[in-house]
Structures are given as structure tokens and as C-alpha cells.
Coordinates of C-alpha atoms in Angstrom, one line a residue:
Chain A
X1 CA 2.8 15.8 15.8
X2 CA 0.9 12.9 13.7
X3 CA -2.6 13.3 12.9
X4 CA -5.0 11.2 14.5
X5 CA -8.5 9.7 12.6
X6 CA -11.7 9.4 14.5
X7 CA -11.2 5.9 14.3
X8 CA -7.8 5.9 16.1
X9 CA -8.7 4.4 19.4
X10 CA -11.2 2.1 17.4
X11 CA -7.6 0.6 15.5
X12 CA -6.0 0.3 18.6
X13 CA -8.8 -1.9 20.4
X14 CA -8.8 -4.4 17.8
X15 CA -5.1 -4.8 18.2
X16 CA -3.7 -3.0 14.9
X17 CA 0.1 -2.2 14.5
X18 CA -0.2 1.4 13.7
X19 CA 2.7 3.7 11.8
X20 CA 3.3 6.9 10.4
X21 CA 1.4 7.2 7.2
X22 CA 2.3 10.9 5.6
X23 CA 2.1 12.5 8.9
X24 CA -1.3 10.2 10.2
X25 CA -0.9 7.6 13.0
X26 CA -2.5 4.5 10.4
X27 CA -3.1 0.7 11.0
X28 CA -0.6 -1.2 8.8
X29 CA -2.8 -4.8 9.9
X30 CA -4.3 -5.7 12.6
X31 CA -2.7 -9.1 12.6
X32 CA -2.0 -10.3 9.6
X33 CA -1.7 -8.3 6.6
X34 CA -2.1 -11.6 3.9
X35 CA -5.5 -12.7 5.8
X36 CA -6.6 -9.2 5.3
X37 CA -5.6 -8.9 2.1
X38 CA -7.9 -12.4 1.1
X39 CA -10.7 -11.0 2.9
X40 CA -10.7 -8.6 0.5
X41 CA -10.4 -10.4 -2.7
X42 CA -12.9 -13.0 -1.2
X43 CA -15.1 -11.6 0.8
X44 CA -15.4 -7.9 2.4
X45 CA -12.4 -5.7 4.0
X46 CA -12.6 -2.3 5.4
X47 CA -10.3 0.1 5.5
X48 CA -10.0 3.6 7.6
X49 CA -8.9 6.3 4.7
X50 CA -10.6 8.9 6.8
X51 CA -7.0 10.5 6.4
X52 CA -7.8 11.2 2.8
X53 CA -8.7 15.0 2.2
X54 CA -11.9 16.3 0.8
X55 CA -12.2 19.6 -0.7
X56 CA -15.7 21.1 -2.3
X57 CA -15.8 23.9 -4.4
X58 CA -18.5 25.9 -4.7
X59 CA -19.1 29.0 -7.4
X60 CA -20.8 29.4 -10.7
X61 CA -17.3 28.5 -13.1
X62 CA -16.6 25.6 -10.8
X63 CA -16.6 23.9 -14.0
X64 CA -14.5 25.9 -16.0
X65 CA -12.0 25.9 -13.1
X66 CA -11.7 21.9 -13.2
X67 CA -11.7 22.1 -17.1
X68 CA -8.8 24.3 -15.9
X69 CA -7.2 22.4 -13.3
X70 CA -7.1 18.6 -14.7
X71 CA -6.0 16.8 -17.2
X72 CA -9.0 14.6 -17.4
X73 CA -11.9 16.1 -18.5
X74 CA -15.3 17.1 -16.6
X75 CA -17.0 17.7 -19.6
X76 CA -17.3 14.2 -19.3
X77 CA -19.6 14.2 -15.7
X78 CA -22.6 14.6 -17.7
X79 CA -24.8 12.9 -14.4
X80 CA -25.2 14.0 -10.7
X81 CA -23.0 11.7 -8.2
X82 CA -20.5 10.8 -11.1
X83 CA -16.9 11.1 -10.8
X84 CA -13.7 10.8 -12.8
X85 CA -10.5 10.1 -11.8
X86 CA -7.9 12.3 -13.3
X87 CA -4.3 13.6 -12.7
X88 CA -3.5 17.2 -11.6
X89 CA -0.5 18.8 -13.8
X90 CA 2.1 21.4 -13.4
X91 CA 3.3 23.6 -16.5
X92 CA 6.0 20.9 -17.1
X93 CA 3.7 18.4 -17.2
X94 CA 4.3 16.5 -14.3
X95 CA 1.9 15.0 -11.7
X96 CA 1.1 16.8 -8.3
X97 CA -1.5 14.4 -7.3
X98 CA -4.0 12.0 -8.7
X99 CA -7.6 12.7 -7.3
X100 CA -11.3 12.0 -7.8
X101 CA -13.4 14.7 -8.9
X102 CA -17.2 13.9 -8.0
X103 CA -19.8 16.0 -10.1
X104 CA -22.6 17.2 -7.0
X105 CA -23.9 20.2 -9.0
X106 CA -23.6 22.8 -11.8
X107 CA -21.3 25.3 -9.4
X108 CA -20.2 22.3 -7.0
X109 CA -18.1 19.3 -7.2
X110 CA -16.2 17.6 -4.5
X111 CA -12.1 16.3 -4.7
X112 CA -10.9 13.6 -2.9
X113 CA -7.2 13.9 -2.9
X114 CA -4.3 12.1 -1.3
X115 CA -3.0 12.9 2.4
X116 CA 0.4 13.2 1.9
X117 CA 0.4 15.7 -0.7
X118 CA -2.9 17.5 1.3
X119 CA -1.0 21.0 1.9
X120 CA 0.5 21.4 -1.7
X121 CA -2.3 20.4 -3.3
X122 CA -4.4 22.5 -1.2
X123 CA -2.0 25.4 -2.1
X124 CA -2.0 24.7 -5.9
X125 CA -5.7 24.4 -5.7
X126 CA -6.5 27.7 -4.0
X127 CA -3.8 29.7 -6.5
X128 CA -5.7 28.1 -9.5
X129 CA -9.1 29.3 -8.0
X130 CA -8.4 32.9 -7.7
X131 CA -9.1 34.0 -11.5
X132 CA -12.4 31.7 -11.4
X133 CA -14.1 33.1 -7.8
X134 CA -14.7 29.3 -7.0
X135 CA -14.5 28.1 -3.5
X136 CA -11.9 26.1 -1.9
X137 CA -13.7 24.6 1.1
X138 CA -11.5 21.6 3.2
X139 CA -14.0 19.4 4.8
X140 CA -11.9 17.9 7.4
X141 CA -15.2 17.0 9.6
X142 CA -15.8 13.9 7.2
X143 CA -14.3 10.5 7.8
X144 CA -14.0 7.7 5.0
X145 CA -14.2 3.8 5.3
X146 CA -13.7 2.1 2.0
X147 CA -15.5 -1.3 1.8
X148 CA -14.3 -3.3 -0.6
X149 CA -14.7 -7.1 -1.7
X150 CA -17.3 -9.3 -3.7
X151 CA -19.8 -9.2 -1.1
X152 CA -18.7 -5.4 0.4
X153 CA -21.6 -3.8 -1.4
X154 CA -24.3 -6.1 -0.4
X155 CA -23.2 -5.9 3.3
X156 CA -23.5 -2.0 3.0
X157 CA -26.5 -2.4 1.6
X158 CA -28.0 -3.9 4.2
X159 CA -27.2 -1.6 6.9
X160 CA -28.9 1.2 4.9
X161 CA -31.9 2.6 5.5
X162 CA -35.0 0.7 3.3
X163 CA -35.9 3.4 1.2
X164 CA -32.1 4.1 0.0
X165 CA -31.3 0.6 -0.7
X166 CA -32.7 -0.3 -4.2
X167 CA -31.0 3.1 -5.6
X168 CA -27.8 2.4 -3.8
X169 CA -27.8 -1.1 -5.5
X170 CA -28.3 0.2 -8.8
X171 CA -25.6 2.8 -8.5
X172 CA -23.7 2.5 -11.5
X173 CA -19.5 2.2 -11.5
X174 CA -17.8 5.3 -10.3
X175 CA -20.8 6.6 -9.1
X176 CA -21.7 8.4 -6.2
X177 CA -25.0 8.8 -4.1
X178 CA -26.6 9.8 -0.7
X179 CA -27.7 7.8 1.7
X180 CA -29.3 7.1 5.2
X181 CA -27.1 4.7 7.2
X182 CA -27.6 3.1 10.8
X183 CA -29.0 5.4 12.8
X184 CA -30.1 7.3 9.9
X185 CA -26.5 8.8 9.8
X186 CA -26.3 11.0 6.4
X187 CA -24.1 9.0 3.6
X188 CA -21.9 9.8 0.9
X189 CA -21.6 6.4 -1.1
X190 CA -19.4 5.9 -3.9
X191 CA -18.9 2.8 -5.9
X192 CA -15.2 3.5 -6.3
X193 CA -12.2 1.4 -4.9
X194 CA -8.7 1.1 -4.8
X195 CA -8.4 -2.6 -4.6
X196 CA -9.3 -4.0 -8.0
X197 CA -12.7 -5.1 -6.2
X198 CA -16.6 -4.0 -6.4
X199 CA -17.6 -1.9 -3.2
X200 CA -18.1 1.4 -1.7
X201 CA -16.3 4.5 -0.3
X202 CA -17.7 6.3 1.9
X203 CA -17.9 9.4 3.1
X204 CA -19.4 9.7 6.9
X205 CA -19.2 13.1 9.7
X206 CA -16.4 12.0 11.9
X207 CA -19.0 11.6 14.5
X208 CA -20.6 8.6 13.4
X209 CA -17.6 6.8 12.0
X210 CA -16.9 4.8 15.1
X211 CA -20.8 3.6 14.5
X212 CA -20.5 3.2 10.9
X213 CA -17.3 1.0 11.8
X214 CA -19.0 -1.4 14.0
X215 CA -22.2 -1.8 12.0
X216 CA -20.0 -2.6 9.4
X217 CA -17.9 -5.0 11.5
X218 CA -20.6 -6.9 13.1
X219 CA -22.2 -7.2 9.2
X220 CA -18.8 -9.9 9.1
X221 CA -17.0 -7.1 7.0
X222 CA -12.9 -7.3 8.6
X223 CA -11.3 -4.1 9.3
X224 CA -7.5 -4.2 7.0
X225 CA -5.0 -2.1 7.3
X226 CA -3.1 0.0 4.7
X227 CA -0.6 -2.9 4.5
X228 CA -3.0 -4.9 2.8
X229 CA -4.8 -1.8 1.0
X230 CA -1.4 -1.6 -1.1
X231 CA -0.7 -5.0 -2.4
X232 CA -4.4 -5.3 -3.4
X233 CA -3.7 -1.7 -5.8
X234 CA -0.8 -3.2 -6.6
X235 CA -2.3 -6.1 -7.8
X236 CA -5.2 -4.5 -9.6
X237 CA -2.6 -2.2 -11.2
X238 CA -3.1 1.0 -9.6
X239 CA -0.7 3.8 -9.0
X240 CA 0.4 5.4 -5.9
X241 CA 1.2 9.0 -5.6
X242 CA 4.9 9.2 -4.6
X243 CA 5.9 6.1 -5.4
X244 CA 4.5 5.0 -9.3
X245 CA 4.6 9.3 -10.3
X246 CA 5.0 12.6 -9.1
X247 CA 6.2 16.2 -10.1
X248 CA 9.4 15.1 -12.2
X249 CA 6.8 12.6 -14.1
X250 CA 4.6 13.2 -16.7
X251 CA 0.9 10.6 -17.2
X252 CA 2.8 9.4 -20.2
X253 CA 5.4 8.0 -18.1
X254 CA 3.4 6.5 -15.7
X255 CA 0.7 4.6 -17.8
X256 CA -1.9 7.5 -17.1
X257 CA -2.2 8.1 -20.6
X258 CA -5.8 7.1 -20.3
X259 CA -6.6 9.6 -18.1
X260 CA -5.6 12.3 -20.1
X261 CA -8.3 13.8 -22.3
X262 CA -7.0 16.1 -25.3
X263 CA -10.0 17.5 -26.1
X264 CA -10.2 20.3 -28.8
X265 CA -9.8 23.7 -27.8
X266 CA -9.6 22.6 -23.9
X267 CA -6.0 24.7 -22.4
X268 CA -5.5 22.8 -19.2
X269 CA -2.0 23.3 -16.8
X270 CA 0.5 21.2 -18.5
X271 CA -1.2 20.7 -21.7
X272 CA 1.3 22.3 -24.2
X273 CA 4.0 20.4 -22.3
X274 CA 2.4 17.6 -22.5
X275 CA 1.9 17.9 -26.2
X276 CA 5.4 18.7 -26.8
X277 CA 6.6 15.4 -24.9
X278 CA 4.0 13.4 -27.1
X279 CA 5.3 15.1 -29.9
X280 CA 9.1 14.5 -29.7
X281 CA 8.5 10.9 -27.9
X282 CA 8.7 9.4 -24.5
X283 CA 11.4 8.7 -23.4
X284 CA 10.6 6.4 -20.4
X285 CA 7.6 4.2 -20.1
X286 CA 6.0 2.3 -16.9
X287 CA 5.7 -1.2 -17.3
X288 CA 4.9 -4.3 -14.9
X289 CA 6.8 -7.3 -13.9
X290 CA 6.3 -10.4 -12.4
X291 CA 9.5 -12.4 -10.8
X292 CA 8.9 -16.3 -11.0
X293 CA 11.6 -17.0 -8.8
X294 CA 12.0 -16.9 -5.1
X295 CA 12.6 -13.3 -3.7
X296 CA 10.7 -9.8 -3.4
X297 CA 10.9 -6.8 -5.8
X298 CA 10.9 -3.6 -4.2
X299 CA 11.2 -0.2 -4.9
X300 CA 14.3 1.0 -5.3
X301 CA 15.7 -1.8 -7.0
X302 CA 17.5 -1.7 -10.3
X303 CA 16.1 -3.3 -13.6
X304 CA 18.8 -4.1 -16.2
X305 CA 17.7 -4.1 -19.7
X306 CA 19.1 -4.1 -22.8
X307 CA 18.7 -0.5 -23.7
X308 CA 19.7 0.6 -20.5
X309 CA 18.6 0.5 -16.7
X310 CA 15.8 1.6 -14.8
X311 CA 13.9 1.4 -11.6
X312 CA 11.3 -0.8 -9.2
X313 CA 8.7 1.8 -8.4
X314 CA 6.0 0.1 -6.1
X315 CA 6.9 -3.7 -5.9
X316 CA 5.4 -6.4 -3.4
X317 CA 4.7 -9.9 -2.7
X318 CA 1.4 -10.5 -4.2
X319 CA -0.9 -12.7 -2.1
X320 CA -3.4 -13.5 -4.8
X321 CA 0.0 -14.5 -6.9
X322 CA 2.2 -16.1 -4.1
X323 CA 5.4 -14.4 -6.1
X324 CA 6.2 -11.2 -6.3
X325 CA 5.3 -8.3 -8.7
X326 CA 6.1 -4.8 -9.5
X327 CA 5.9 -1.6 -11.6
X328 CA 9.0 -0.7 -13.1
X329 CA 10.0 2.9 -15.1
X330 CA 12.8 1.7 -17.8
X331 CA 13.6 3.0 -21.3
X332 CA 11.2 3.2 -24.0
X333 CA 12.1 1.0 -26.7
X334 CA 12.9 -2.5 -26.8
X335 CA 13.9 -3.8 -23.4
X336 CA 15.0 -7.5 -24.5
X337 CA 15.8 -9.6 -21.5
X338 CA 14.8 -8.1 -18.4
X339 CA 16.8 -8.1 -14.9
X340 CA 16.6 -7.1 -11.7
X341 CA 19.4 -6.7 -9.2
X342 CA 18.1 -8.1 -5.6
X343 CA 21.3 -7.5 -3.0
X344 CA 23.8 -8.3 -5.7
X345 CA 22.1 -11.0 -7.9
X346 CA 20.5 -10.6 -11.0
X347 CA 17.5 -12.2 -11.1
X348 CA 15.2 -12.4 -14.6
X349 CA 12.0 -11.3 -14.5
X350 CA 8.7 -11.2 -17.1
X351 CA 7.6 -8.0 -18.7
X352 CA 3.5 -8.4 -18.5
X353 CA 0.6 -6.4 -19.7
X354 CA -1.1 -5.6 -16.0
X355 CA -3.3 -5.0 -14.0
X356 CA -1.9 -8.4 -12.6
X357 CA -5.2 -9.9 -10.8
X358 CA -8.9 -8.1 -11.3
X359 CA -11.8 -9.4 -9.5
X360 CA -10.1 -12.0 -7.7
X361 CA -8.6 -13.9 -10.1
X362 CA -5.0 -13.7 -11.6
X363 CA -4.9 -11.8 -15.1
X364 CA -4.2 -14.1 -18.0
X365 CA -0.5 -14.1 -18.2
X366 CA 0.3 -13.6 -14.7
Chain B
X1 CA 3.2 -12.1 22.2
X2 CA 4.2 -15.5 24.0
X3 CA 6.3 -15.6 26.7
X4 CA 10.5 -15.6 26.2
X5 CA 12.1 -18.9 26.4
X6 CA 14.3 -18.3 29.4
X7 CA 17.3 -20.3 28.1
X8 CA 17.7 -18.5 25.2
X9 CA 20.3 -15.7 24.4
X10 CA 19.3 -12.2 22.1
X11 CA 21.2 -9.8 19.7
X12 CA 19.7 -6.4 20.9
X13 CA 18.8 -6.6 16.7
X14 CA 16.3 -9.1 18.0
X15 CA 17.7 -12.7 16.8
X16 CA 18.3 -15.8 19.2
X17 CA 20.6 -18.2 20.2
X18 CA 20.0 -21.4 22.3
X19 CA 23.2 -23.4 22.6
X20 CA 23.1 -27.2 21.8
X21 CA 25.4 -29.9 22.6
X22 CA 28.9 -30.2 21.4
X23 CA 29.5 -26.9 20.6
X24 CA 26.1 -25.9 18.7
X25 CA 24.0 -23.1 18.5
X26 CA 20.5 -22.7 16.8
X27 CA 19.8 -19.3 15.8
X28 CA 16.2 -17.6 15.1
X29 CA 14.8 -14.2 15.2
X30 CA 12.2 -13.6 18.3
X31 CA 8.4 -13.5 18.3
X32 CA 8.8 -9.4 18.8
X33 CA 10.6 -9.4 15.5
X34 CA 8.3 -11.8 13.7
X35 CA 5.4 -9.3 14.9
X36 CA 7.2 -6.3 13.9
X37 CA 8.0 -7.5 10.4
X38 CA 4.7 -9.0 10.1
X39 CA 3.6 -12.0 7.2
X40 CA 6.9 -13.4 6.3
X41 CA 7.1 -14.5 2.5
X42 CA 10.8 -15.5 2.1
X43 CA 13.8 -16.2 3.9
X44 CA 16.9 -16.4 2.4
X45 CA 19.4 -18.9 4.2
X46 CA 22.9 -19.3 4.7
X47 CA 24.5 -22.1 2.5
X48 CA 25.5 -25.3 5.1
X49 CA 29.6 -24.5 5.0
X50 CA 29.5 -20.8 5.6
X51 CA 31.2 -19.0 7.6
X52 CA 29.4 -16.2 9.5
X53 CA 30.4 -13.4 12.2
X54 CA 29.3 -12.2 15.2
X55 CA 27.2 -9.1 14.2
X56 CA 27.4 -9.4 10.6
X57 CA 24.3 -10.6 8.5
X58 CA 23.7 -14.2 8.0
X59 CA 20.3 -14.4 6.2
X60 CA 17.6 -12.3 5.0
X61 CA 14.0 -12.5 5.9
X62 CA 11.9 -10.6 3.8
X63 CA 8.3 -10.2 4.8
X64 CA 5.5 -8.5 2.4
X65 CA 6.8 -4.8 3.3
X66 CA 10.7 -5.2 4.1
X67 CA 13.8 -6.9 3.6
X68 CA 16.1 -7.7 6.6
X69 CA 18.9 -9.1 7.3
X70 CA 19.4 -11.2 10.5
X71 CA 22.9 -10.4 12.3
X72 CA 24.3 -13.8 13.5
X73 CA 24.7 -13.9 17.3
X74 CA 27.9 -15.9 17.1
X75 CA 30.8 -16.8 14.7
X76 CA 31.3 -19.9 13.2
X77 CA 30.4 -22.3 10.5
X78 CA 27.2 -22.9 9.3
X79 CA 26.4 -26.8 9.7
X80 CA 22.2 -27.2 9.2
X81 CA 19.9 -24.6 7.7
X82 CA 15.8 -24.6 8.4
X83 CA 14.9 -26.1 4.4
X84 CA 11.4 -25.8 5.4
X85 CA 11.3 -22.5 5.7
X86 CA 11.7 -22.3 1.6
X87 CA 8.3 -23.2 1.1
X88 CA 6.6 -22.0 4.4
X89 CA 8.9 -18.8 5.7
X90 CA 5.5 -17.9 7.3
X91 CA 6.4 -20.9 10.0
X92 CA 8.5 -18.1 11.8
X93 CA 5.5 -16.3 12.3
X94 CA 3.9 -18.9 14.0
X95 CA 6.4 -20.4 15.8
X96 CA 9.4 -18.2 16.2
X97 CA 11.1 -19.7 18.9
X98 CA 10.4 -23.3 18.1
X99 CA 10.0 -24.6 14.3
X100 CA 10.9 -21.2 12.7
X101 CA 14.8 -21.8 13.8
X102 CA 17.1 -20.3 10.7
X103 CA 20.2 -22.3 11.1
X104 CA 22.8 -24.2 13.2
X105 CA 26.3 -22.9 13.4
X106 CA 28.8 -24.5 14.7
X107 CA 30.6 -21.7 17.2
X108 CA 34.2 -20.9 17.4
X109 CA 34.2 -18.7 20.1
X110 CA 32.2 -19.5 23.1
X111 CA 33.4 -16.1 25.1
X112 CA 31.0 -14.4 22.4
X113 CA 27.7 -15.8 24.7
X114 CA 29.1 -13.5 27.3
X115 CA 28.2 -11.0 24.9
X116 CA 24.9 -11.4 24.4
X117 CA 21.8 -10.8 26.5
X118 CA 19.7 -13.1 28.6
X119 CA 15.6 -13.3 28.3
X120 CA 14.9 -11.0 30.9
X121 CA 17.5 -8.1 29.9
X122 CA 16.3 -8.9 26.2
X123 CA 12.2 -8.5 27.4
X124 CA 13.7 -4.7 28.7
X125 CA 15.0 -3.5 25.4
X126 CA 11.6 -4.8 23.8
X127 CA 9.4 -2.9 26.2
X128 CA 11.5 0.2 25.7
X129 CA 11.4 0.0 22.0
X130 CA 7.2 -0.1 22.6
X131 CA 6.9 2.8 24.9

């Protein structure tokens, strides 16, 4: 049986060509996937991720459970409404899901974590939580619309309620807040994204959803569907669970190096592996690529290099490019001149320093 | 979706075939399959000269989520090819049944029309893949 959103029936009035996302009945576009995938980079898009779970977890070593769990550390959520994006490790190192971690409180912060991967990482989550006495709460009575674009925040904005707006506006990058919306509906407003664009996700009770939707809609913001919502993290460089990582891959592997924090005397799940891998070397590295010729890299396809082959991992046409680009996982070392085999031929393609496009514009290089 | 051009024929794998003078046939994919696929971004066609198969793939359209190939409706040699669709494969989106035409092959076997389905039997299997 596929899960439904509350905004299921909404997606199917405008027309939207729906399919099975991880279990969820999602709109892929509701027309044409390119259109909404400009609206975004120049203008405002909105997109139903209400099929993303939340979890809050409540308990005096909340903390020390997350200093615990991740590989990123919280130590570094120093303000209220802040939030961190971070990888979630098994012993070996290896990624079971990529989340957000919002700090609400001294014993509660809230996870945002991928759909697909919901009933593992619920699993994992509760296991961990045992020797800590923290909370594992699922709040499956919250929707999320993320509004994304050059002019997504000001249009949220204006449908808040007066007295919320100039602190909204002045929320700071991967930040999170309360609000008032229309109808005084309560708000959970983050300035996060996963588009390579400014704009806000938020977090709404299912019940006002289908009102949040339209104010939105009838501010000129245009509803997109998860076709466009992965070229756009494509584009801007972002991984997707599955796809770019996952159990048998470690953040070194997948350019998540970044989010790891090593901090002294901190013993996080998967830290000694991780250590030992540093230690002793990668041996495969993520890296992007960008095809000049005619054609489409996709994942699955084989990459031909001089110290041996690897694989596409996500790879698209890119709308903002007109050509197609991709993350690939090949060798470490010196790859030379780089291939990729499309239904027989070989085609060459360019091994670039991404993300490829960030705040509308192509990347220099790209 | 706009209406089925009753003097077409269909592949049940969605592609068409209106037959020409002298022998021609001008194959495309329908305006279902254009909607299915969604934003087409490259098309790769058949080199004029080819021979292609009944049932057997003859090109590739590639929109931005998939790859497919499109199963030629007859046999025969392949005698024009849609250029324009190099630069603007998003024309089949538009216009499926009209301007986004793939190629023109030449057929060699005229018994394999018999084969293929008219509008109106083509308009079932489209409402039974919907429901």
C-alpha cells in the first residue's frame, strides 16, 4: 500500500503525474519538469516533502546521545533554531542516512530524515537511545513544503503574520524559527534547501497544509515536482541517500568529508573505522562530470579511466547547463582521460570541481 | 492529451506509423508516450541507410529521467531522419504526431501493417495502462 501526503488530492487537481517515491504516491511534475525546474532557479518553486520524517527527542542527554549518534558534531548548535546537517554511521563506517539535526532546546532537538530509509533509521535511532533515556518521538502529524528560489523567502514572508516577519527575514542560513502563517497556522521555518537556492522549509500540522499550499500558490510561487527537486540537487551538488552513498560507503567516499567532525575525545558510531580508512587511504573518491557532447549520463553507467573503472551514481540532464552532468565514484588516484560508456559508445567527459551551478548561475568551469 | 490521428497505426510500445506514398512510412512515438516520458532532451536517430526490424529498436529518446528505445513498427530501410530534432528533441513533446516524426523508412513488408493496431484499439491499451 503507498503512502499518501495531505497534499495528495491537492497534486492530483493541478494535474501532476504522480509515482512511487520509496513507498509514497509523489508528483514527478505537474507538466513539465524543465519549467519547474527554472521556476526555481529564477523565481519561487514549491515542493510537497511532507513525506520526509520528523523525529524529536526529548530527555536531559539528548545531546550526548547526538554527540553519540552523528558524525557531525552538535557541539557546534551553540543557538536555538540552528541545525546541522550531518551523516548517520554504522561501526564500519558507512552511511545509513544523511539528516538534519535542528537544536530546539537543551534536552530537545528535532531530525529530519529521509523517507525511504524512515523504518531503519527509526530502528537504529531507537537502539542507540536506550543507554541515554532520550525520547524517540515520530511526528507523523507534520507536513513539509519546501519553498525554494530567489524570491521564495520574500513570498513566505509575506503571508506571515506582521509581527513574525522582520525576525523571519533576519533568520540567518540553516536556521530555524517559529512562526504564525495564514490563518495564524503555527510555523516551523527553516532557511534550509535542497536546491542550491535561498528559501524555506517548512514544517506545517498536516491540517493546514492544503492552506499553506494555496496561500503559497496564489503568492505566484509554482508547485514542482520531485522530478525537478533532483536535477536542481544535482546541480547544486548535493547527495542523495541511495543513490550518491549508503551502508557499503563511507563520507570519505562520497565527498562528505566536510561533514565529518573529528573532534578530540568525541567516540561517535563509526569513528574508529573511519579513522582507520583515513589512516590507510581511500581507496575510491566521488567526483563530478560534465559531458559536452550530446547524450545523458545516468546512474548505472560505467566510467573508464586510466586506473581502472567506476560508476555514474546520480546523473541528469541539467536544465541550468543544457548538457548533462553527473557524480561519478572511480578510483582514487590519477584518473587521466575520462570515459563513459553510453549503450556501447565511449563518450569523453570532463572531471570538474562541483557544485555545478549555485544561485542560478553555472559554476566557473562548468 | 489531444486526440489520436485516426489514420495512424501503433506498436502496443506506443510508437506510430502513418503510411506515405510509394511505399513510405513515417514513424513517431504518441502524445501518451511523450507525456509519460515527460521533457525530452535527446533523441538519438537512425543513420539514413539503416536497416531496421519490425519490433526491434530504431532510436533512442532520452528525456531528463530515462532512456528509451523506440521499437520500429515496420522493417525496412531508413530513407529520412527528423535532423531537427538534434537541436530541439523537446518538438516531440509538443507536437508528437505532427513535427516530432523520428524517421521515414522505406517498408519491405507491407503484411507487417496488418500487425499493428489502429487508433481506436491503440486509445484501449492507453486507457488500460491509466486505470
Amino acid at each position: 500500500m503507498t503512502e499518501k501526503t495531505v497534499l495528495n488530492a491537492t497534486h492530483r487537481a493541478l494535474g501532476a503525474r504522480m509515482v512511487d517515491f520509496g513507498g509514497w504516491d509523489m508528483p514527478i511534475n505537474y507538466g513539465s519538469q524543465i519549467e519547474e525546474h527554472h521556476a526555481v532557479r529564477r523565481d519561487a518553486g514549491m515542493f510537497d516533502v511532507s513525506h520526509m520524517t520528523v523525529i524529536d527527542l526529548h530527555g536531559a542527554r539528548t545531546k550526548a546521545f547526538l554527540r553519540h549518534l552523528l558524525a557531525n558534531s552538535v557541539d557546534k548548535l551553540k543557538v536555538h533554531g540552528k541545525a546541522l546537517y550531518s551523516c548517520m554511521l554504522n561501526e564500519q563506517g558507512g552511511v545509513i542516512d544523511d539528516l538534519i539535526v535542528y537544536f530546539l532546546g537543551d534536552a530537545h532537538y528535532r531530525l529530519v530524515v529521509n523517507a525511504a530509509t524512515r523504518a531503519k533509521d527509526l530502528a537504529w535511532i531507537q537502539q542507540q537511545a536506550q543507554g541515554f533515556g532520550v525520547e524517540v518521538k515520530e511526528r507523523p502529524e507534520f507536513a513539509m513544503v519546501a519553498v525554494q528560489g530567489p524570491n521564495a523567502r520574500a513570498k513566505v514572508l509575506g503571508l506571515l503574520h506582521e509581527v513574525d516577519r522582520a525576525r523571519i527575514e533576519k533568520l540567518g542560513k540553516f536556521a530555524a524559527a517559529a512562526a504564525q502563517g495564514p490563518h495564524g497556522m503555527p510555523l516551523f521555518v527553516a532557511r534550509t534547501g535542497y536546491t542550491g537556492e535561498d528559501g524555506f522549509e517548512i514544517i506545517v500540522p498536516a491540517e493546514h497544509a492544503v492552506a499553506l499550499w494555496e496561500a503559497l500558490a496564489a503568492a505566484g510561487v509554482v508547485p514542482a515536482g520531485l522530478g525537478a527537486r533532483d536535477t536542481l540537487r544535482l546541480e547544486a551538488g548535493m547527495n542523495l541517500y541511495g543513490q550518491d552513498m549508503d551502508e557499503t560507503v563511507s563520507p570519505w567516499e562520497a565527498n562528505l568529508g566536510w561533514t565529518v567532525a573529528l573532534d578530540e575525545g568525541r567516540d561517535f558510531i563509526g569513528r574508529a573505522a573511519l579513522e582507520k580508512q583515513k589512516a590507510d587511504g581511500v581507496r575510491r573518491v566521488m567526483v563530478g562530470l560534465v559531458l559536452d557532447e550530446k547524450g545523458v549520463l545516468r546512474h548505472g553507467q560505467k566510467v573508464l579511466t586510466a586506473i581502472g573503472e567506476g560508476e555514474i551514481l546520480s546523473g541528469s540532464f541539467a536544465p541550468t547547463l543544457e548538457k548533462a552532468v553527473a557524480f561519478a565514484r572511480i578510483p582514487a588516484g590519477e584518473p587521466g582521460a575520462v570515459r563513459v560508456d553510453i549503450r556501447g559508445r565511449e563518450l569523453p567527459v570532463r572531471l570538474v570541481k562541483y557544485p555545478f551551478v549555485r544561485d542560478g548561475k553555472p559554476c566557473d568551469g562548468i | 492529451m489531444s486526440e489520436i490521428p485516426g489514420d495512424l497505426k501503433f506498436n502496443k510500445t506506443h510508437e506510430w506509423a502513418r503510411v506515405e506514398d510509394g511505399g513510405l512510412v513515417r514513424v513517431g512515438i504518441s502524445d501518451h508516450a511523450q507525456a509519460q516520458l515527460g521533457d525530452l532532451v535527446y533523441v538519438e536517430l537512425p543513420e539514413i541507410g539503416a536497416s531496421v526490424t519490425a519490433g526491434n529498436a530504431a532510436a533512442v529518446v532520452e528525456s531528463v529521467k530515462a532512456a528509451s528505445d523506440i521499437y520500429s513498427p515496420v522493417s525496412g530501410e531508413v530513407v529520412e531522419v527528423n535532423e531537427a530534432l538534434s537541436d530541439k528533441p523537446e518538438t516531440i513533446n509538443e507536437d508528437a504526431f505532427g513535427e516530432g516524426w523520428i524517421y521515414v523508412v522505406r517498408m519491405s513488408d507491407r503484411a507487417e501493417l496488418d500487425q499493428l493496431l489502429d487508433a481506436s484499439a491503440y486509445e484501449e491499451v492507453v486507457e488500460n495502462e491509466d486505470h
